[in-house]
């Protein structure tokens, strides 16, 4: 708490805003000044949100404040890549997208163009045990003769030595 209080005091003293401040103040502005909110709602016909799996509650509230019947929201994301829960992201927004955004359509892209079939297959095996996900069958378009190797050395030095040998090979 003392660190947070010092951070807030520092930001106020320097007239600094952090990312959350920008969002919370914009939300407050839109809620208190309909004329300003309407100006921005009319200005943006298409709203694109990338890495949607990492949005938090404030960001979704802001997005919803921008939406009208006349504009369109397009989100790109992968619930399997959600890693920012520790900083407040809420993967439920992408897992249950249609519940949060009515009259929406979800298009699943199930071909991975980046990783080989063995890496994608191993990932599918790990992720299939996650109960909170969008069901999809991800495949790779890249073939490979290299398999996924699992190594558990007896200590840090052994793991480093193994990794260095693999890289050199």
Coordinates of N, CA, C and O in Angstrom, one line a residue:
X1 N 0.8 -1.2 0.0 CA 0.0 0.0 0.0 C 0.9 1.3 0.0 O 0.6 2.2 -0.7
X2 N 1.9 1.3 0.8 CA 2.8 2.6 0.8 C 3.3 2.8 -0.6 O 3.4 4.0 -1.1
X3 N 3.7 1.8 -1.3 CA 4.3 2.0 -2.7 C 3.2 2.5 -3.6 O 3.5 3.4 -4.4
X4 N 2.0 2.0 -3.5 CA 0.9 2.4 -4.4 C 0.6 3.9 -4.1 O 0.4 4.7 -5.0
X5 N 0.5 4.2 -2.8 CA 0.3 5.6 -2.4 C 1.4 6.6 -2.9 O 1.1 7.6 -3.4
X6 N 2.6 6.1 -2.8 CA 3.7 7.0 -3.3 C 3.6 7.1 -4.8 O 3.9 8.2 -5.4
X7 N 3.3 6.0 -5.5 CA 3.1 6.1 -7.0 C 2.0 7.0 -7.4 O 2.2 7.9 -8.3
X8 N 0.9 7.0 -6.7 CA -0.2 7.9 -7.0 C 0.2 9.3 -6.8 O -0.1 10.2 -7.6
X9 N 0.8 9.6 -5.6 CA 1.3 10.9 -5.3 C 2.2 11.4 -6.4 O 2.1 12.6 -6.8
X10 N 3.2 10.6 -6.8 CA 4.2 11.0 -7.8 C 3.5 11.3 -9.1 O 3.8 12.3 -9.7
X11 N 2.5 10.5 -9.5 CA 1.8 10.7 -10.8 C 1.0 12.0 -10.7 O 1.0 12.8 -11.6
X12 N 0.3 12.3 -9.6 CA -0.5 13.5 -9.4 C 0.5 14.7 -9.4 O 0.2 15.7 -10.1
X13 N 1.6 14.6 -8.7 CA 2.5 15.7 -8.6 C 3.1 16.1 -9.9 O 3.4 17.2 -10.2
X14 N 3.4 15.1 -10.8 CA 4.0 15.3 -12.1 C 3.0 15.5 -13.2 O 3.3 15.6 -14.3
X15 N 1.7 15.3 -12.9 CA 0.6 15.4 -13.9 C 0.8 14.3 -14.9 O 0.6 14.4 -16.1
X16 N 1.2 13.1 -14.4 CA 1.3 11.9 -15.2 C 0.1 11.1 -15.2 O -0.6 11.0 -14.1
X17 N -0.2 10.4 -16.3 CA -1.3 9.4 -16.3 C -0.7 8.1 -16.7 O 0.1 8.0 -17.7
X18 N -1.1 7.0 -16.1 CA -0.7 5.7 -16.6 C -1.8 5.2 -17.5 O -2.8 5.8 -17.7
X19 N -1.6 4.0 -18.0 CA -2.6 3.4 -19.0 C -4.0 3.3 -18.4 O -5.0 3.7 -19.0
X20 N -4.1 2.7 -17.2 CA -5.4 2.6 -16.5 C -6.0 3.9 -16.2 O -7.2 4.1 -16.3
X21 N -5.2 4.9 -15.9 CA -5.8 6.3 -15.6 C -6.4 6.8 -16.9 O -7.5 7.4 -16.9
X22 N -5.7 6.6 -18.0 CA -6.3 7.1 -19.3 C -7.6 6.4 -19.6 O -8.6 7.1 -20.0
X23 N -7.8 5.1 -19.3 CA -9.0 4.4 -19.6 C -10.1 4.9 -18.6 O -11.2 5.2 -19.0
X24 N -9.8 4.9 -17.3 CA -10.8 5.3 -16.3 C -11.3 6.7 -16.5 O -12.5 7.0 -16.3
X25 N -10.4 7.6 -16.8 CA -10.8 9.0 -17.0 C -11.6 9.1 -18.3 O -12.6 9.9 -18.3
X26 N -11.3 8.3 -19.3 CA -12.1 8.4 -20.5 C -13.5 7.8 -20.3 O -14.5 8.4 -20.7
X27 N -13.6 6.7 -19.5 CA -14.9 6.1 -19.2 C -15.7 7.2 -18.4 O -16.9 7.4 -18.7
X28 N -15.1 7.8 -17.4 CA -15.8 8.8 -16.6 C -16.2 10.0 -17.5 O -17.4 10.5 -17.4
X29 N -15.4 10.4 -18.4 CA -15.7 11.5 -19.4 C -16.9 11.1 -20.2 O -17.9 11.9 -20.4
X30 N -16.9 9.9 -20.8 CA -18.0 9.4 -21.6 C -19.3 9.3 -20.9 O -20.4 9.6 -21.4
X31 N -19.2 8.9 -19.6 CA -20.4 8.7 -18.8 C -21.0 10.1 -18.4 O -22.2 10.2 -18.2
X32 N -20.2 11.1 -18.2 CA -20.6 12.4 -17.7 C -20.8 13.4 -18.8 O -21.5 14.4 -18.5
X33 N -20.3 13.1 -20.0 CA -20.5 14.1 -21.1 C -20.9 13.3 -22.3 O -20.1 12.9 -23.2
X34 N -22.2 13.1 -22.4 CA -22.8 12.4 -23.5 C -22.4 13.0 -24.9 O -22.2 12.3 -25.9
X35 N -22.3 14.3 -25.0 CA -22.0 15.0 -26.2 C -20.6 14.6 -26.7 O -20.4 14.3 -27.9
X36 N -19.6 14.4 -25.8 CA -18.3 14.0 -26.2 C -18.3 12.5 -26.5 O -17.7 12.1 -27.5
X37 N -19.0 11.7 -25.7 CA -19.0 10.3 -26.1 C -19.7 10.1 -27.4 O -19.2 9.3 -28.2
X38 N -20.7 10.8 -27.7 CA -21.4 10.7 -29.0 C -20.5 11.1 -30.2 O -20.5 10.5 -31.3
X39 N -19.7 12.1 -30.0 CA -18.7 12.5 -31.0 C -17.8 11.4 -31.4 O -17.6 11.1 -32.6
X40 N -17.3 10.7 -30.4 CA -16.4 9.6 -30.7 C -17.1 8.4 -31.2 O -16.6 7.6 -32.0
X41 N -18.3 8.1 -30.7 CA -19.1 7.0 -31.3 C -19.4 7.2 -32.8 O -19.3 6.2 -33.5
X42 N -19.6 8.4 -33.2 CA -19.9 8.7 -34.6 C -18.6 8.6 -35.4 O -18.6 8.3 -36.6
X43 N -17.5 9.0 -34.8 CA -16.2 9.1 -35.5 C -15.7 7.7 -35.9 O -15.1 7.6 -37.0
X44 N -15.8 6.7 -35.0 CA -15.3 5.4 -35.3 C -16.3 4.4 -35.8 O -17.2 3.9 -35.0
X45 N -16.3 4.2 -37.1 CA -17.3 3.2 -37.7 C -16.8 1.8 -37.4 O -17.6 0.9 -37.2
X46 N -15.5 1.6 -37.5 CA -14.9 0.2 -37.3 C -14.0 0.3 -36.1 O -13.1 1.2 -36.0
X47 N -14.1 -0.6 -35.1 CA -13.3 -0.7 -34.0 C -12.6 -2.0 -34.0 O -13.3 -3.0 -34.0
X48 N -11.3 -2.0 -34.0 CA -10.5 -3.2 -34.0 C -9.7 -3.4 -32.7 O -9.1 -2.4 -32.2
X49 N -9.9 -4.5 -32.1 CA -9.1 -4.8 -30.8 C -8.3 -6.1 -31.1 O -8.8 -7.1 -31.4
X50 N -7.0 -5.9 -31.0 CA -6.1 -7.0 -31.2 C -5.7 -7.6 -29.8 O -5.8 -6.9 -28.8
X51 N -5.3 -8.8 -29.8 CA -4.9 -9.5 -28.5 C -6.1 -9.4 -27.5 O -5.9 -9.2 -26.3
X52 N -7.3 -9.7 -28.0 CA -8.5 -9.5 -27.2 C -8.5 -10.5 -25.9 O -9.2 -10.2 -25.0
X53 N -7.7 -11.6 -26.0 CA -7.7 -12.5 -24.8 C -7.1 -11.8 -23.6 O -7.2 -12.3 -22.5
X54 N -6.4 -10.6 -23.8 CA -5.7 -10.0 -22.7 C -6.4 -8.7 -22.2 O -5.9 -8.0 -21.4
X55 N -7.7 -8.5 -22.6 CA -8.4 -7.3 -22.1 C -8.9 -7.5 -20.7 O -9.1 -8.6 -20.2
X56 N -9.0 -6.4 -20.0 CA -9.5 -6.4 -18.6 C -10.9 -5.7 -18.6 O -11.4 -5.3 -19.6
X57 N -11.5 -5.7 -17.4 CA -12.8 -5.2 -17.3 C -13.0 -3.7 -17.7 O -13.9 -3.4 -18.3
X58 N -12.0 -2.9 -17.3 CA -12.0 -1.5 -17.7 C -12.0 -1.3 -19.2 O -12.7 -0.5 -19.8
X59 N -11.1 -2.1 -19.9 CA -11.0 -2.0 -21.3 C -12.3 -2.4 -22.0 O -12.7 -1.7 -23.0
X60 N -12.9 -3.4 -21.5 CA -14.2 -3.9 -22.1 C -15.3 -2.8 -21.9 O -16.1 -2.6 -22.8
X61 N -15.3 -2.3 -20.7 CA -16.3 -1.2 -20.4 C -16.1 0.0 -21.4 O -17.1 0.5 -21.9
X62 N -14.9 0.3 -21.6 CA -14.6 1.4 -22.6 C -15.0 1.1 -24.0 O -15.7 1.9 -24.7
X63 N -14.7 -0.2 -24.4 CA -15.1 -0.6 -25.8 C -16.7 -0.6 -25.9 O -17.2 0.0 -26.9
X64 N -17.4 -1.0 -24.9 CA -18.8 -1.0 -24.9 C -19.4 0.4 -25.0 O -20.4 0.7 -25.6
X65 N -18.7 1.3 -24.3 CA -19.1 2.7 -24.4 C -19.0 3.3 -25.8 O -19.7 4.3 -26.1
X66 N -18.1 2.8 -26.6 CA -17.9 3.3 -27.9 C -18.9 2.7 -28.9 O -19.1 3.2 -30.0
X67 N -19.5 1.6 -28.6 CA -20.4 0.9 -29.5 C -21.7 1.5 -29.7 O -22.3 1.9 -28.7
X68 N -22.2 1.4 -30.9 CA -23.6 1.8 -31.3 C -24.1 0.8 -32.3 O -23.4 -0.1 -32.7
X69 N -25.3 1.0 -32.7 CA -25.9 0.1 -33.7 C -25.2 0.4 -35.1 O -25.3 -0.4 -36.0
X70 N -24.6 1.6 -35.2 CA -24.0 2.0 -36.5 C -22.6 1.5 -36.7 O -22.1 1.5 -37.8
X71 N -21.8 1.3 -35.6 CA -20.4 0.9 -35.8 C -20.2 -0.6 -35.6 O -21.2 -1.3 -35.2
X72 N -19.1 -1.1 -35.9 CA -18.8 -2.5 -35.9 C -17.5 -2.8 -35.1 O -16.5 -2.0 -35.2
X73 N -17.6 -3.8 -34.3 CA -16.4 -4.2 -33.4 C -15.8 -5.5 -34.1 O -16.6 -6.4 -34.4
X74 N -14.5 -5.5 -34.2 CA -13.8 -6.6 -34.7 C -12.7 -7.0 -33.8 O -11.8 -6.1 -33.5
X75 N -12.7 -8.1 -33.2 CA -11.7 -8.5 -32.2 C -10.9 -9.7 -32.7 O -11.5 -10.6 -33.3
X76 N -9.6 -9.7 -32.4 CA -8.7 -10.8 -32.8 C -8.1 -11.3 -31.5 O -7.6 -10.5 -30.7
X77 N -8.1 -12.6 -31.3 CA -7.4 -13.1 -30.1 C -7.5 -14.6 -30.0 O -8.1 -15.2 -30.8
X78 N -6.7 -15.1 -29.1 CA -6.7 -16.6 -28.9 C -6.7 -16.9 -27.4 O -5.7 -16.6 -26.7
X79 N -7.8 -17.4 -27.0 CA -7.9 -17.7 -25.5 C -6.8 -18.7 -25.0 O -6.4 -18.6 -23.9
X80 N -6.2 -19.4 -25.9 CA -5.1 -20.3 -25.5 C -3.8 -19.6 -25.3 O -2.9 -20.1 -24.7
X81 N -3.8 -18.3 -25.7 CA -2.6 -17.5 -25.4 C -2.8 -16.5 -24.3 O -2.0 -15.6 -24.2
X82 N -3.8 -16.6 -23.5 CA -4.1 -15.7 -22.5 C -3.1 -15.9 -21.3 O -3.1 -17.0 -20.7
X83 N -2.3 -14.9 -21.0 CA -1.2 -15.1 -20.0 C -1.2 -13.9 -19.0 O -0.4 -13.9 -18.1
X84 N -2.2 -13.0 -19.1 CA -2.1 -11.8 -18.3 C -3.1 -11.7 -17.2 O -3.5 -10.6 -16.7
X85 N -3.6 -12.9 -16.7 CA -4.6 -12.9 -15.6 C -4.0 -12.2 -14.4 O -4.7 -11.6 -13.6
X86 N -2.7 -12.3 -14.2 CA -2.0 -11.7 -13.0 C -2.1 -10.2 -13.0 O -2.0 -9.6 -11.9
X87 N -2.4 -9.6 -14.1 CA -2.5 -8.1 -14.2 C -3.9 -7.7 -14.5 O -4.2 -6.5 -14.8
X88 N -4.9 -8.6 -14.4 CA -6.3 -8.2 -14.5 C -7.0 -8.6 -15.7 O -8.2 -8.3 -15.9
X89 N -6.3 -9.2 -16.7 CA -7.0 -9.6 -17.9 C -8.1 -10.7 -17.5 O -7.9 -11.4 -16.6
X90 N -9.1 -10.7 -18.3 CA -10.3 -11.6 -18.0 C -10.6 -12.4 -19.3 O -11.2 -11.9 -20.2
X91 N -10.1 -13.6 -19.4 CA -10.2 -14.4 -20.6 C -11.7 -14.8 -20.9 O -12.0 -15.1 -22.0
X92 N -12.6 -14.6 -19.9 CA -14.0 -14.9 -20.1 C -14.5 -14.0 -21.2 O -15.5 -14.4 -21.9
X93 N -14.0 -12.8 -21.4 CA -14.5 -12.0 -22.5 C -14.3 -12.6 -23.9 O -15.1 -12.4 -24.8
X94 N -13.3 -13.4 -24.1 CA -13.1 -14.1 -25.4 C -13.7 -15.4 -25.4 O -14.3 -15.9 -26.4
X95 N -13.7 -16.1 -24.2 CA -14.3 -17.5 -24.2 C -15.8 -17.4 -24.4 O -16.4 -18.2 -25.1
X96 N -16.4 -16.4 -23.8 CA -17.9 -16.2 -23.9 C -18.2 -14.9 -24.6 O -19.1 -14.2 -24.1
X97 N -17.5 -14.7 -25.7 CA -17.6 -13.4 -26.4 C -19.1 -13.1 -26.7 O -19.6 -12.0 -26.6
X98 N -19.8 -14.1 -27.2 CA -21.2 -13.9 -27.6 C -22.1 -13.5 -26.5 O -23.2 -12.8 -26.7
X99 N -21.8 -13.8 -25.2 CA -22.6 -13.4 -24.1 C -22.3 -11.9 -23.7 O -23.1 -11.2 -23.2
X100 N -21.0 -11.5 -24.0 CA -20.6 -10.1 -23.6 C -21.0 -9.2 -24.7 O -21.2 -8.0 -24.5
X101 N -21.1 -9.7 -26.0 CA -21.4 -8.8 -27.1 C -22.4 -9.5 -28.0 O -22.2 -10.4 -28.7
X102 N -23.7 -9.0 -27.8 CA -24.8 -9.6 -28.5 C -24.7 -9.4 -30.0 O -24.0 -8.6 -30.4
X103 N -25.4 -10.3 -30.7 CA -25.4 -10.2 -32.2 C -24.0 -10.3 -32.8 O -23.7 -9.6 -33.7
X104 N -23.2 -11.1 -32.2 CA -21.8 -11.3 -32.7 C -21.6 -12.6 -33.4 O -22.4 -13.5 -33.3
X105 N -20.6 -12.7 -34.1 CA -20.2 -13.9 -34.9 C -18.8 -14.2 -34.6 O -17.9 -13.3 -34.6
X106 N -18.5 -15.5 -34.3 CA -17.1 -15.9 -34.0 C -16.6 -16.8 -35.2 O -17.3 -17.7 -35.7
X107 N -15.5 -16.4 -35.7 CA -14.8 -17.2 -36.7 C -13.5 -17.8 -36.2 O -12.7 -17.0 -35.7
X108 N -13.4 -19.1 -36.2 CA -12.2 -19.7 -35.6 C -11.2 -20.0 -36.8 O -11.6 -20.6 -37.8
X109 N -10.0 -19.6 -36.5 CA -8.9 -19.9 -37.5 C -8.1 -21.0 -36.9 O -7.5 -20.9 -35.8
X110 N -8.2 -22.2 -37.5 CA -7.7 -23.4 -36.9 C -6.4 -23.9 -37.5 O -5.9 -24.9 -37.1
X111 N -5.8 -23.1 -38.4 CA -4.5 -23.5 -39.0 C -3.4 -22.6 -38.4 O -3.5 -21.4 -38.5
X112 N -2.4 -23.2 -37.9 CA -1.2 -22.5 -37.4 C -0.2 -22.5 -38.4 O 0.3 -23.6 -38.9
X113 N 0.2 -21.3 -38.9 CA 1.2 -21.2 -39.9 C 2.6 -20.9 -39.4 O 3.6 -20.8 -40.1
X114 N 2.8 -20.8 -38.1 CA 4.0 -20.5 -37.4 C 4.8 -21.7 -36.9 O 6.0 -21.8 -37.1
X115 N 4.1 -22.7 -36.3 CA 4.7 -23.8 -35.6 C 4.6 -25.1 -36.4 O 3.6 -25.2 -37.2
X116 N 5.4 -26.0 -36.1 CA 5.4 -27.3 -36.8 C 4.3 -28.2 -36.2 O 3.8 -27.9 -35.1
X117 N 3.9 -29.3 -37.0 CA 2.9 -30.2 -36.5 C 3.1 -30.8 -35.2 O 2.2 -31.0 -34.4
X118 N 4.4 -31.1 -34.8 CA 4.7 -31.7 -33.5 C 4.5 -30.7 -32.4 O 4.0 -31.1 -31.3
X119 N 4.9 -29.4 -32.6 CA 4.7 -28.4 -31.6 C 3.2 -28.2 -31.4 O 2.7 -28.1 -30.2
X120 N 2.5 -28.0 -32.5 CA 1.0 -27.8 -32.4 C 0.3 -29.0 -31.7 O -0.5 -28.8 -30.8
X121 N 0.7 -30.2 -32.1 CA 0.2 -31.4 -31.4 C 0.4 -31.4 -30.0 O -0.5 -31.8 -29.2
X122 N 1.6 -31.1 -29.6 CA 2.0 -31.1 -28.1 C 1.2 -30.1 -27.4 O 0.7 -30.3 -26.3
X123 N 1.0 -28.9 -28.0 CA 0.3 -27.8 -27.4 C -1.2 -28.2 -27.2 O -1.8 -28.0 -26.2
X124 N -1.8 -28.8 -28.3 CA -3.1 -29.3 -28.2 C -3.3 -30.3 -27.0 O -4.4 -30.2 -26.3
X125 N -2.4 -31.2 -26.8 CA -2.4 -32.1 -25.7 C -2.4 -31.5 -24.4 O -3.2 -31.9 -23.5
X126 N -1.7 -30.4 -24.2 CA -1.6 -29.7 -22.9 C -2.9 -28.9 -22.7 O -3.5 -29.0 -21.7
X127 N -3.3 -28.2 -23.7 CA -4.4 -27.3 -23.6 C -5.8 -28.0 -23.5 O -6.7 -27.5 -22.9
X128 N -5.9 -29.2 -24.0 CA -7.2 -29.9 -24.0 C -7.6 -30.2 -22.5 O -8.8 -30.4 -22.3
X129 N -6.7 -30.1 -21.6 CA -7.1 -30.3 -20.2 C -7.6 -29.1 -19.5 O -8.1 -29.1 -18.4
X130 N -7.5 -27.9 -20.2 CA -8.1 -26.7 -19.7 C -9.6 -26.7 -19.8 O -10.1 -26.9 -20.9
X131 N -10.3 -26.6 -18.7 CA -11.8 -26.6 -18.8 C -12.4 -25.3 -19.3 O -13.5 -25.3 -19.7
X132 N -11.6 -24.2 -19.2 CA -12.2 -22.9 -19.5 C -11.5 -22.4 -20.8 O -10.5 -21.7 -20.8
X133 N -12.0 -22.8 -22.0 CA -11.4 -22.5 -23.2 C -12.5 -22.6 -24.3 O -13.6 -23.1 -24.2
X134 N -12.1 -22.1 -25.5 CA -13.0 -22.2 -26.7 C -12.5 -23.5 -27.3 O -11.3 -23.8 -27.5
X135 N -13.5 -24.4 -27.7 CA -13.1 -25.7 -28.3 C -12.7 -25.4 -29.8 O -13.4 -24.7 -30.5
X136 N -11.6 -25.9 -30.1 CA -11.1 -25.8 -31.5 C -10.1 -26.9 -31.8 O -9.5 -27.4 -30.9
X137 N -10.0 -27.3 -33.0 CA -9.0 -28.3 -33.4 C -7.9 -27.6 -34.2 O -8.1 -27.3 -35.4
X138 N -6.8 -27.2 -33.6 CA -5.8 -26.5 -34.3 C -4.8 -27.5 -35.0 O -4.4 -28.5 -34.4
X139 N -4.5 -27.2 -36.2 CA -3.6 -28.0 -37.0 C -2.5 -27.1 -37.5 O -2.7 -25.9 -37.6
X140 N -1.4 -27.7 -37.9 CA -0.3 -26.9 -38.5 C -0.2 -27.2 -40.0 O -0.5 -28.3 -40.5
X141 N 0.3 -26.2 -40.7 CA 0.5 -26.5 -42.1 C 2.0 -26.8 -42.4 O 2.4 -27.0 -43.5
X142 N 2.8 -26.8 -41.3 CA 4.3 -27.1 -41.5 C 4.6 -28.5 -41.0 O 4.3 -28.9 -39.8
X143 N 5.2 -29.3 -41.8 CA 5.6 -30.6 -41.5 C 7.0 -30.5 -40.9 O 7.8 -29.6 -41.2
X144 N 7.4 -31.5 -40.1 CA 8.7 -31.5 -39.5 C 9.1 -32.9 -39.1 O 8.3 -33.7 -38.6
X145 N 10.4 -33.3 -39.3 CA 10.8 -34.6 -38.8 C 11.3 -34.5 -37.4 O 11.4 -35.5 -36.7
X146 N 11.5 -33.3 -36.9 CA 11.9 -33.1 -35.5 C 10.7 -33.2 -34.6 O 9.7 -32.6 -34.8
X147 N 10.9 -34.0 -33.5 CA 9.9 -34.2 -32.5 C 10.1 -33.3 -31.3 O 11.2 -32.7 -31.2
X148 N 9.1 -33.2 -30.5 CA 9.2 -32.4 -29.3 C 10.0 -33.3 -28.3 O 9.6 -34.4 -28.1
X149 N 11.0 -32.7 -27.7 CA 11.8 -33.5 -26.7 C 11.5 -32.9 -25.3 O 11.5 -31.7 -25.1
X150 N 11.4 -33.8 -24.3 CA 11.2 -33.3 -22.9 C 12.5 -33.8 -22.2 O 12.9 -34.9 -22.2
X151 N 13.1 -32.9 -21.5 CA 14.3 -33.2 -20.7 C 14.2 -32.6 -19.3 O 13.9 -31.4 -19.2
X152 N 14.4 -33.4 -18.3 CA 14.3 -32.9 -17.0 C 15.7 -33.3 -16.3 O 15.8 -34.5 -15.8
X153 N 16.6 -32.4 -16.3 CA 17.9 -32.7 -15.7 C 17.8 -32.7 -14.2 O 16.8 -32.3 -13.6
X154 N 19.0 -33.0 -13.6 CA 19.0 -33.1 -12.2 C 19.3 -31.7 -11.5 O 19.3 -31.6 -10.3
X155 N 19.6 -30.8 -12.4 CA 19.8 -29.4 -11.8 C 20.0 -28.4 -13.0 O 19.9 -28.8 -14.1
X156 N 20.2 -27.2 -12.6 CA 20.3 -26.1 -13.5 C 21.4 -26.3 -14.5 O 21.3 -26.1 -15.7
X157 N 22.6 -26.7 -14.0 CA 23.7 -26.9 -14.9 C 23.5 -28.0 -15.9 O 23.8 -27.8 -17.1
X158 N 22.9 -29.1 -15.5 CA 22.6 -30.2 -16.4 C 21.6 -29.7 -17.5 O 21.8 -30.1 -18.7
X159 N 20.6 -29.0 -17.1 CA 19.6 -28.5 -18.1 C 20.3 -27.5 -19.1 O 20.0 -27.5 -20.3
X160 N 21.1 -26.6 -18.6 CA 21.8 -25.7 -19.5 C 22.7 -26.4 -20.4 O 22.7 -26.1 -21.6
X161 N 23.5 -27.4 -19.9 CA 24.4 -28.2 -20.8 C 23.6 -28.9 -21.9 O 24.0 -28.9 -23.1
X162 N 22.5 -29.5 -21.5 CA 21.6 -30.2 -22.5 C 21.1 -29.2 -23.6 O 21.1 -29.5 -24.7
X163 N 20.6 -28.0 -23.1 CA 20.1 -27.0 -24.1 C 21.2 -26.6 -25.0 O 21.0 -26.4 -26.2
X164 N 22.4 -26.3 -24.5 CA 23.5 -25.9 -25.4 C 23.8 -26.9 -26.4 O 24.0 -26.6 -27.6
X165 N 23.9 -28.2 -26.0 CA 24.2 -29.3 -26.9 C 23.1 -29.4 -28.0 O 23.4 -29.6 -29.2
X166 N 21.8 -29.2 -27.6 CA 20.7 -29.3 -28.6 C 20.8 -28.1 -29.6 O 20.6 -28.3 -30.8
X167 N 21.2 -26.9 -29.2 CA 21.3 -25.8 -30.1 C 22.5 -26.0 -31.0 O 22.4 -25.7 -32.2
X168 N 23.6 -26.5 -30.5 CA 24.7 -26.8 -31.4 C 24.4 -27.8 -32.4 O 24.9 -27.7 -33.5
X169 N 23.7 -28.8 -32.1 CA 23.3 -29.9 -33.0 C 22.4 -29.3 -34.1 O 22.5 -29.7 -35.2

